[in-house]
Short mmCIF file of C-alpha atoms in Angstrom, two decimals:
data_model
loop_
_atom_site.label_atom_id
_atom_site.label_comp_id
_atom_site.label_asym_id
_atom_site.label_seq_id
_atom_site.Cartn_x
_atom_site.Cartn_y
_atom_site.Cartn_z
CA MET A 11 15.85 -19.28 -4.80
CA ASP A 12 12.48 -18.84 -6.33
CA THR A 13 11.58 -15.56 -4.53
CA ARG A 14 8.03 -15.49 -6.39
CA LEU A 15 6.91 -18.03 -3.76
CA PHE A 16 6.86 -15.27 -1.16
CA ARG A 17 3.86 -13.86 -2.86
CA LYS A 18 1.91 -17.07 -1.99
CA ILE A 19 1.98 -16.10 1.60
CA SER A 20 -1.17 -14.47 2.53
CA TYR A 21 -1.06 -10.63 3.31
CA GLY A 22 -3.55 -7.89 3.72
CA VAL A 23 -3.30 -4.20 2.68
CA TYR A 24 -3.49 -1.59 5.33
CA LEU A 25 -3.19 1.98 6.19
CA VAL A 26 -0.82 2.28 9.19
CA SER A 27 -0.74 5.73 11.04
CA SER A 28 1.01 7.29 13.92
CA ILE A 29 1.52 10.81 15.47
CA LYS A 30 4.57 12.86 16.49
CA GLY A 31 3.68 15.76 18.75
CA ASP A 32 1.04 17.73 16.66
CA ARG A 33 1.92 15.85 13.40
CA ILE A 34 0.29 12.96 11.86
CA ASN A 35 1.36 10.65 9.01
CA ALA A 36 0.25 7.51 7.47
CA GLN A 37 1.55 4.85 5.02
CA ILE A 38 0.63 1.70 3.15
CA ALA A 39 1.86 -1.66 4.81
CA ASN A 40 1.17 -5.25 4.48
CA ALA A 41 3.36 -7.17 6.90
CA ILE A 42 0.96 -7.09 9.88
CA ILE A 43 -0.05 -10.10 11.83
CA GLN A 44 -1.87 -10.87 15.11
CA ILE A 45 0.34 -13.07 17.35
CA THR A 46 -1.46 -13.36 20.61
CA ALA A 47 -5.13 -13.18 21.71
CA SER A 48 -4.97 -12.47 25.29
CA PRO A 49 -3.83 -9.73 25.68
CA PRO A 50 -4.71 -8.92 21.86
CA GLN A 51 -1.19 -8.06 20.28
CA ILE A 52 -0.01 -7.60 16.61
CA VAL A 53 3.34 -7.00 14.91
CA LEU A 54 3.89 -4.35 12.34
CA GLY A 55 6.70 -4.45 9.91
CA ILE A 56 7.64 -1.03 8.87
CA CYS A 57 10.58 0.35 6.79
CA LYS A 58 12.97 2.37 8.71
CA GLU A 59 13.36 4.91 5.82
CA ASN A 60 9.61 5.79 6.13
CA LEU A 61 8.26 8.85 8.13
CA THR A 62 5.84 6.69 9.76
CA HIS A 63 8.61 4.49 11.18
CA SER A 64 9.98 7.58 13.16
CA PHE A 65 6.55 8.75 14.26
CA ILE A 66 5.93 5.12 15.79
CA LYS A 67 9.37 4.94 17.19
CA GLU A 68 9.03 8.22 19.22
CA SER A 69 5.24 8.24 20.15
CA ARG A 70 4.77 4.33 20.46
CA ALA A 71 1.22 4.82 19.27
CA PHE A 72 -0.20 3.49 16.13
CA ALA A 73 -3.41 2.70 14.26
CA VAL A 74 -4.22 0.21 11.64
CA SER A 75 -7.12 0.82 9.08
CA ILE A 76 -7.93 -2.36 7.04
CA LEU A 77 -8.54 -1.60 3.45
CA SER A 78 -11.47 -3.01 1.51
CA GLN A 79 -11.47 -4.51 -2.04
CA GLU A 80 -13.16 -1.36 -3.41
CA ALA A 81 -10.39 0.92 -2.25
CA PRO A 82 -8.97 2.86 -5.25
CA LEU A 83 -5.44 2.52 -6.49
CA SER A 84 -5.04 6.29 -6.13
CA LEU A 85 -5.51 6.15 -2.39
CA ILE A 86 -2.87 3.42 -2.12
CA GLY A 87 -0.64 5.41 -4.44
CA LYS A 88 -0.96 8.45 -2.28
CA PHE A 89 -0.01 6.81 0.88
CA GLY A 90 2.22 4.15 -0.58
CA PHE A 91 4.26 5.78 -3.15
CA LYS A 92 4.45 9.39 -1.59
CA SER A 93 6.31 10.63 1.47
CA GLY A 94 4.80 12.74 4.23
CA ARG A 95 8.13 14.76 4.07
CA ASP A 96 7.21 16.02 0.54
CA VAL A 97 3.52 16.12 0.35
CA ASN A 98 0.26 16.50 2.49
CA LYS A 99 -1.17 12.94 2.09
CA PHE A 100 -4.30 13.86 4.09
CA ASP A 101 -5.18 16.55 1.61
CA GLY A 102 -8.67 15.73 0.43
CA VAL A 103 -8.86 12.33 2.48
CA PRO A 104 -11.28 12.46 5.24
CA TYR A 105 -10.18 10.89 8.55
CA LEU A 106 -10.94 10.74 12.21
CA LEU A 107 -8.73 10.69 15.21
CA GLY A 108 -8.65 7.65 17.44
CA GLU A 109 -8.31 7.34 21.07
CA ASN A 110 -4.51 7.47 21.11
CA GLY A 111 -4.54 10.43 18.65
CA CYS A 112 -3.70 8.42 15.51
CA PRO A 113 -5.71 9.17 12.36
CA VAL A 114 -8.09 6.43 11.11
CA PHE A 115 -10.00 6.20 7.93
CA GLN A 116 -13.68 5.13 7.37
CA GLU A 117 -13.92 5.44 3.70
CA HIS A 118 -12.73 2.36 1.62
CA THR A 119 -11.89 0.38 4.86
CA VAL A 120 -13.69 -2.28 6.94
CA GLY A 121 -12.52 -0.97 10.25
CA TYR A 122 -9.56 -0.03 12.23
CA LEU A 123 -7.63 -0.99 15.37
CA GLU A 124 -5.27 1.12 17.39
CA GLY A 125 -2.69 0.33 20.09
CA THR A 126 0.67 1.02 21.89
CA VAL A 127 4.09 -0.50 20.97
CA THR A 128 5.45 -2.64 23.84
CA LYS A 129 8.58 -4.22 22.12
CA GLU A 130 10.83 -3.39 19.12
CA LEU A 131 12.97 -5.63 17.08
CA ASP A 132 15.55 -4.52 14.59
CA SER A 133 15.26 -6.52 11.44
CA GLY A 134 17.71 -4.73 9.12
CA THR A 135 15.84 -2.58 6.72
CA HIS A 136 12.69 -2.82 8.76
CA SER A 137 11.70 -2.59 12.44
CA LEU A 138 9.18 -5.03 13.89
CA PHE A 139 6.84 -3.22 16.34
CA VAL A 140 5.02 -5.47 18.73
CA GLY A 141 1.88 -3.58 19.79
CA ARG A 142 -0.95 -4.25 22.32
CA VAL A 143 -4.37 -3.40 20.59
CA THR A 144 -6.39 -1.02 22.94
CA ASP A 145 -9.33 -0.34 20.75
CA ALA A 146 -10.94 -1.83 17.47
CA LYS A 147 -14.12 -0.95 15.56
CA THR A 148 -15.74 -2.72 12.64
CA PHE A 149 -17.39 -0.38 10.05
CA ASN A 150 -19.06 -2.82 7.67
CA ASP A 151 -18.98 -6.44 6.39
CA ASN A 152 -17.07 -5.73 3.21
CA ASP A 153 -14.36 -8.05 2.06
CA PRO A 154 -10.95 -6.80 3.05
CA MET A 155 -8.30 -6.35 0.25
CA THR A 156 -5.65 -9.03 0.30
CA TYR A 157 -2.27 -8.55 -1.07
CA ALA A 158 -2.98 -11.05 -3.77
CA PHE A 159 -6.17 -9.14 -4.78
CA TYR A 160 -4.11 -6.00 -5.04
CA HIS A 161 -1.57 -7.57 -7.33
CA GLU A 162 -3.94 -9.93 -9.25
CA VAL A 163 -7.20 -7.98 -9.54
CA LYS A 164 -6.18 -4.33 -8.87
CA ARG A 165 -2.82 -4.95 -10.68
CA GLY A 166 -1.10 -2.70 -8.11
CA THR A 167 2.77 -2.41 -7.78
CA THR A 168 5.10 -2.53 -4.78
CA PRO A 169 7.54 0.21 -3.73
CA LYS A 170 11.16 -0.75 -3.03
CA THR A 171 10.67 0.04 0.73
CA ALA A 172 8.21 -2.63 1.02
CA PRO A 173 9.28 -6.11 2.78
CA THR A 174 7.71 -7.90 -0.18
CA PHE A 175 9.21 -6.05 -2.98
CA LEU A 176 10.59 -8.19 -5.87
CA GLU A 177 12.75 -7.24 -8.87
CA THR A 178 10.94 -8.38 -11.95
CA LYS A 179 12.89 -10.94 -14.01
CA LYS A 180 12.50 -10.96 -17.80
CA GLU A 181 11.82 -14.60 -17.76
CA GLU A 182 8.83 -14.20 -15.51
CA LYS A 183 7.12 -11.64 -17.72
CA GLU A 184 3.85 -12.83 -19.54
CA GLU A 185 3.67 -12.96 -23.40
CA LYS A 186 2.68 -9.84 -25.04
CA THR A 187 -0.42 -9.60 -27.23
CA MET A 188 -0.81 -5.87 -27.05
CA GLU A 189 2.22 -3.67 -26.00
CA LYS A 190 2.22 -2.85 -22.38
CA TYR A 191 3.60 0.43 -20.76
CA ARG A 192 5.48 0.71 -17.52
CA CYS A 193 5.29 3.77 -15.26
CA THR A 194 8.83 5.12 -14.85
CA VAL A 195 7.86 6.73 -11.44
CA CYS A 196 6.21 3.66 -9.49
CA GLY A 197 6.44 0.70 -11.83
CA TYR A 198 2.57 0.42 -12.54
CA ILE A 199 2.15 -1.60 -15.77
CA TYR A 200 -0.62 -0.39 -18.18
CA ASP A 201 -2.16 -3.52 -19.82
CA PRO A 202 -4.27 -2.69 -22.83
CA GLU A 203 -5.97 -5.87 -22.50
CA LYS A 204 -7.26 -5.16 -19.07
CA GLY A 205 -7.62 -1.24 -19.39
CA ASP A 206 -7.94 0.93 -16.19
CA SER A 207 -11.22 0.42 -14.51
CA ASP A 208 -10.65 3.10 -11.89
CA GLY A 209 -9.94 5.62 -14.60
CA GLY A 210 -12.87 4.58 -16.80
CA ILE A 211 -10.63 2.93 -19.46
CA ALA A 212 -12.26 -0.02 -21.04
CA PRO A 213 -10.27 -3.33 -21.68
CA GLY A 214 -8.89 -3.28 -25.26
CA THR A 215 -7.76 0.22 -25.14
CA SER A 216 -4.22 0.60 -26.36
CA PHE A 217 -1.80 3.04 -24.75
CA GLU A 218 -1.85 5.35 -27.81
CA GLU A 219 -5.58 5.54 -27.52
CA LEU A 220 -5.52 6.62 -23.85
CA PRO A 221 -6.58 10.40 -23.26
CA ASP A 222 -3.69 12.80 -23.19
CA ASP A 223 -4.69 13.71 -19.71
CA TRP A 224 -4.95 10.14 -18.38
CA VAL A 225 -2.48 9.65 -15.45
CA CYS A 226 -1.07 6.51 -13.67
CA PRO A 227 -3.73 5.21 -11.26
CA ILE A 228 -1.26 4.67 -8.65
CA CYS A 229 1.16 7.58 -8.47
CA GLY A 230 -0.48 10.10 -10.67
CA ALA A 231 2.40 10.29 -13.18
CA ALA A 232 1.55 11.69 -16.53
CA LYS A 233 1.16 9.69 -19.70
CA ASP A 234 4.51 10.90 -21.01
CA GLN A 235 6.31 9.11 -17.94
CA PHE A 236 5.45 5.80 -19.33
CA GLU A 237 7.87 3.59 -21.36
CA PRO A 238 7.12 0.42 -23.38
CA GLU A 239 7.49 -2.67 -21.08
#
């Protein structure tokens, strides 16, 4: 089976948040779709291993902030590759609380919606939460980030807990012209031909020429945590 075809399905990139008592948490997700217009309902696919899953399951409350194309990889890395069990993801990240108490994000987003879970379906590694949308707000008319844009333009990677995670096969790798390096923490690939626009690294900069204090734009891993691709 050619699993690469799954990446041709259209997805977005979202910040999904929830509450549990006086605690808040949020994560990156892409498996979100609208299923009805009246009443407005969406489905969220959330990995059972994630802290946000337990928050949604208990509180039945959620919010979805829709990322814009200009959202930096560092933001996606903080909420997509780190756990709220280990770090405070909200440190240095501005947010507001929605009507249902879940955090929503104004920076690097086009808007948000919030709601309440009405049904839950067990799908093995993930749960599908059906939620009724109770409020929505648009911040701007910027283009939302699609999953394809995240991979093809931002050159982001996918954590193993994501429903769209794919193991990279050797025969699928591109021909090398300059040596690429892979982050051993999150899987991000530094491509010298493309550089790192978010980090101010121009295209054509070899890995060896990167400053010693350069870090992975997704997870923040140090340069010495990379290995040849």
